[in-house]
XYZ file of C-alpha atoms in Angstrom:
282
model
C 3.674 -0.026 81.565
C 4.292 2.566 84.527
C 4.316 5.174 81.511
C 0.923 3.990 79.974
C -0.501 4.232 83.620
C 0.167 7.382 83.809
C -0.823 8.977 80.647
C -3.946 7.346 81.429
C -3.752 8.922 85.085
C -3.413 12.119 83.530
C -6.130 12.190 80.746
C -9.015 14.382 81.100
C -12.118 12.675 82.520
C -13.532 13.897 78.796
C -11.047 11.568 77.390
C -11.179 8.680 79.453
C -15.196 8.736 79.085
C -14.614 8.478 75.407
C -11.841 5.916 75.676
C -14.235 3.832 77.951
C -17.563 4.479 75.734
C -15.329 3.504 72.982
C -14.164 0.277 74.424
C -17.640 -0.640 75.407
C -18.777 0.037 72.058
C -16.193 -2.228 70.096
C -16.853 -4.976 72.660
C -20.702 -4.596 71.879
C -19.740 -5.041 68.205
C -17.567 -7.967 68.904
C -20.299 -9.939 70.978
C -22.766 -8.815 68.170
C -20.924 -9.727 65.027
C -19.974 -13.146 66.824
C -23.667 -13.775 67.569
C -24.947 -12.829 64.137
C -22.191 -15.562 63.081
C -23.285 -18.085 64.860
C -26.479 -17.545 64.016
C -26.332 -16.888 60.399
C -24.236 -20.456 60.944
C -27.320 -22.148 62.661
C -29.609 -20.836 59.852
C -27.756 -21.949 57.186
C -27.267 -25.286 58.988
C -31.537 -25.433 59.786
C -31.700 -24.240 55.878
C -29.638 -26.933 54.234
C -30.805 -29.716 56.513
C -34.354 -28.673 55.345
C -33.451 -28.814 51.598
C -31.450 -32.287 52.113
C -34.714 -34.167 53.595
C -36.525 -32.790 50.697
C -34.203 -33.718 48.100
C -33.497 -37.273 49.778
C -37.243 -37.852 49.958
C -36.957 -37.375 46.221
C -34.540 -39.949 45.932
C -36.553 -42.414 48.074
C -39.514 -41.870 45.636
C -37.172 -42.600 42.819
C -36.262 -45.655 44.060
C -40.180 -46.318 44.855
C -41.175 -45.689 40.923
C -38.123 -47.801 39.934
C -39.128 -51.086 42.156
C -43.139 -50.222 40.653
C -42.100 -50.699 37.070
C -40.011 -53.904 38.514
C -43.552 -54.972 39.608
C -45.734 -54.104 36.654
C -43.134 -56.328 34.507
C -43.872 -59.140 36.710
C -47.673 -58.652 36.469
C -47.667 -58.763 32.611
C -45.419 -62.171 33.040
C -48.125 -63.571 35.191
C -50.838 -62.255 33.263
C -53.092 -64.708 31.475
C -53.249 -63.579 28.541
C -49.706 -62.888 27.759
C -48.932 -66.403 29.087
C -51.790 -68.201 26.665
C -51.671 -65.973 23.466
C -47.716 -65.810 23.182
C -47.224 -69.232 22.626
C -50.176 -69.647 20.026
C -48.660 -66.363 18.565
C -45.231 -67.820 17.805
C -46.552 -71.301 16.707
C -49.410 -69.382 14.573
C -48.826 -70.036 10.581
C -51.446 -67.953 9.169
C -51.201 -64.175 9.223
C -54.865 -63.956 10.331
C -54.245 -65.696 13.523
C -50.966 -63.766 13.969
C -53.099 -60.703 13.663
C -55.569 -62.330 15.857
C -53.320 -63.043 18.656
C -51.516 -59.997 18.277
C -54.794 -57.469 18.826
C -55.243 -59.426 21.845
C -51.644 -59.155 23.377
C -51.611 -55.372 22.184
C -54.544 -55.088 24.341
C -53.639 -56.686 27.247
C -50.090 -54.170 27.282
C -52.232 -51.520 26.973
C -54.317 -52.313 29.593
C -51.588 -52.504 32.112
C -49.779 -49.505 30.903
C -53.449 -47.309 31.449
C -54.400 -48.986 34.625
C -51.330 -48.503 36.327
C -50.906 -45.380 35.159
C -47.205 -43.726 35.534
C -46.906 -40.916 33.024
C -42.861 -41.358 32.973
C -43.617 -44.948 31.120
C -43.366 -43.997 27.594
C -44.443 -47.676 26.264
C -44.373 -51.415 26.716
C -43.454 -53.747 24.125
C -42.678 -57.242 23.464
C -39.679 -57.943 21.228
C -38.434 -60.829 19.052
C -35.790 -60.699 16.926
C -37.922 -59.748 13.735
C -40.770 -58.494 15.677
C -42.502 -56.506 17.631
C -45.911 -55.640 19.678
C -46.066 -52.370 21.423
C -48.099 -49.958 23.258
C -45.642 -46.432 21.537
C -47.929 -44.063 19.501
C -45.826 -41.793 18.336
C -43.109 -42.749 15.751
C -40.112 -41.093 17.633
C -41.212 -43.708 20.391
C -40.462 -46.158 17.902
C -36.740 -47.983 18.755
C -34.402 -47.866 16.613
C -33.384 -51.339 15.135
C -29.858 -51.040 16.705
C -31.201 -50.575 19.972
C -33.794 -53.037 20.057
C -31.127 -56.044 19.102
C -29.352 -54.980 21.954
C -32.249 -55.296 24.491
C -33.384 -58.676 22.851
C -29.683 -60.163 23.553
C -29.160 -58.787 26.639
C -32.760 -59.411 27.606
C -32.151 -63.380 26.474
C -28.604 -62.836 28.500
C -30.214 -62.473 31.760
C -32.025 -65.482 31.709
C -35.157 -64.390 33.298
C -34.011 -61.965 35.520
C -35.209 -58.548 35.175
C -32.428 -55.822 34.331
C -32.094 -52.008 33.553
C -30.547 -51.072 30.787
C -28.829 -47.593 30.774
C -26.656 -47.346 27.520
C -29.161 -45.446 25.668
C -30.567 -43.127 28.390
C -29.955 -39.907 27.159
C -31.194 -40.677 23.731
C -33.845 -43.013 23.721
C -34.973 -43.799 27.475
C -34.325 -46.046 30.163
C -35.130 -49.657 29.747
C -36.433 -52.265 31.565
C -35.972 -55.464 29.888
C -37.001 -59.180 30.769
C -37.045 -62.352 29.043
C -40.801 -63.723 29.414
C -40.803 -67.340 29.745
C -43.717 -69.866 29.537
C -44.572 -70.872 33.043
C -47.617 -73.333 31.857
C -46.845 -76.768 32.981
C -43.513 -75.340 34.435
C -41.743 -75.569 31.192
C -39.879 -72.075 31.468
C -38.860 -72.034 27.718
C -38.220 -68.758 26.331
C -41.260 -66.829 24.382
C -40.072 -63.368 23.640
C -38.424 -60.210 25.561
C -40.501 -57.678 27.583
C -39.522 -53.836 27.733
C -40.483 -51.400 29.567
C -39.016 -48.094 28.298
C -38.875 -44.897 30.935
C -38.358 -41.583 29.879
C -35.948 -40.440 32.653
C -36.758 -36.618 32.486
C -40.450 -37.352 32.936
C -39.403 -39.383 36.131
C -37.032 -37.024 37.737
C -38.642 -33.964 37.073
C -41.831 -35.520 38.205
C -40.672 -36.499 41.635
C -38.443 -33.080 42.286
C -41.499 -30.962 41.476
C -44.392 -32.333 43.076
C -42.399 -34.124 46.003
C -39.994 -31.461 46.734
C -41.304 -28.040 45.485
C -38.504 -27.782 43.381
C -39.063 -26.979 39.732
C -36.320 -26.024 38.393
C -33.808 -28.302 39.867
C -31.409 -30.467 37.595
C -30.181 -33.904 38.114
C -27.732 -36.606 37.016
C -27.613 -39.918 37.134
C -24.552 -42.162 36.998
C -23.598 -45.983 36.744
C -19.990 -47.182 37.744
C -19.440 -43.146 38.361
C -19.869 -42.870 34.481
C -22.921 -40.621 33.569
C -25.711 -42.260 32.443
C -28.744 -39.118 32.124
C -28.101 -35.407 32.846
C -29.993 -32.270 32.689
C -29.956 -28.613 32.997
C -26.580 -27.685 35.253
C -25.488 -31.251 35.517
C -24.470 -31.627 32.311
C -21.251 -28.595 33.139
C -20.170 -30.116 36.573
C -16.113 -30.323 36.355
C -15.097 -33.685 37.142
C -13.349 -32.715 40.666
C -16.901 -30.970 41.694
C -18.640 -34.261 40.812
C -15.870 -36.818 42.584
C -16.415 -34.185 45.358
C -20.411 -34.599 45.163
C -19.912 -38.069 45.569
C -17.906 -38.342 48.566
C -20.571 -36.002 50.527
C -24.203 -36.322 51.341
C -24.789 -33.100 50.409
C -23.402 -29.381 50.112
C -23.361 -25.932 47.961
C -21.033 -25.872 44.763
C -19.831 -23.138 42.773
C -20.553 -23.873 39.216
C -19.601 -21.082 37.147
C -21.682 -17.867 37.944
C -24.113 -19.905 39.815
C -24.000 -21.531 43.298
C -25.902 -25.079 43.850
C -27.255 -27.188 46.500
C -26.881 -30.464 45.779
C -27.642 -33.776 47.288
C -26.269 -37.113 46.714
C -27.580 -40.432 47.065
C -26.467 -44.256 46.155
C -29.298 -46.412 44.890
C -27.712 -49.588 45.926
C -30.232 -51.816 44.686
C -29.701 -50.771 41.077
C -25.841 -49.879 41.434
C -26.989 -45.998 40.749
C -25.737 -42.608 41.852
C -28.351 -40.139 42.172
C -27.653 -36.483 42.521
C -30.454 -33.767 42.597
C -29.431 -29.573 42.459
C -31.003 -26.834 42.847
C -30.151 -23.019 42.851
C -28.606 -21.787 46.246
C -28.970 -17.947 47.328
C -28.274 -16.991 50.582
């Protein structure tokens, strides 16, 4: 230590000034770097919170839209034409009578579809084992027979409770199913099965683009940790990353060459996990 002091003492004034300036510049650099780091972290936190709030709003809107669809099913169940004409249609013998009642029921379903317009609803159908009345327009919207039978079976098993069937979500849509029962004179005998088909892509993309401003988002729906609907980047999420996403409210993740910001929420009413992801470039 004494030797160091002597060496410093014998330095020229020029060298001493250079050392003082160098030390000052180093200190200034460290202070600036620390301040910049803290500022960057604060900015990242603010940006992450803002994106999180936007995407969380989308999950709330998803819940609202699903609840609205359930409310629509209850309205159709209580509709006077449905309650009056369905029993007549079921008991009609001649094709002329059946066609007349079918036209009345079809008109009522169409009115409900367009008066309560939601562009994520593909079509509304009333199903029997060997018969269908539906608002679908395009042949591609027609429910395949094997799917149709599952919807009828599950709807009847639910005994009048509104249920959501996710088994065919990726290929054919998300189905709300409800057994229609005769409420006249409180007989509650089974009349048919109501099916409302939702287009998941239209439902989720509408929410993400209109409500959050992120048009290039990807999303993922899971039930009991099983994927029921995925789009875009969501197809390629490794299982370890997915488990990490489901354990947090939000975070940034590296997926291949892309970094994404992901928000996770749990739709308790339906038992579904919802994950929305957007590109994230810091």
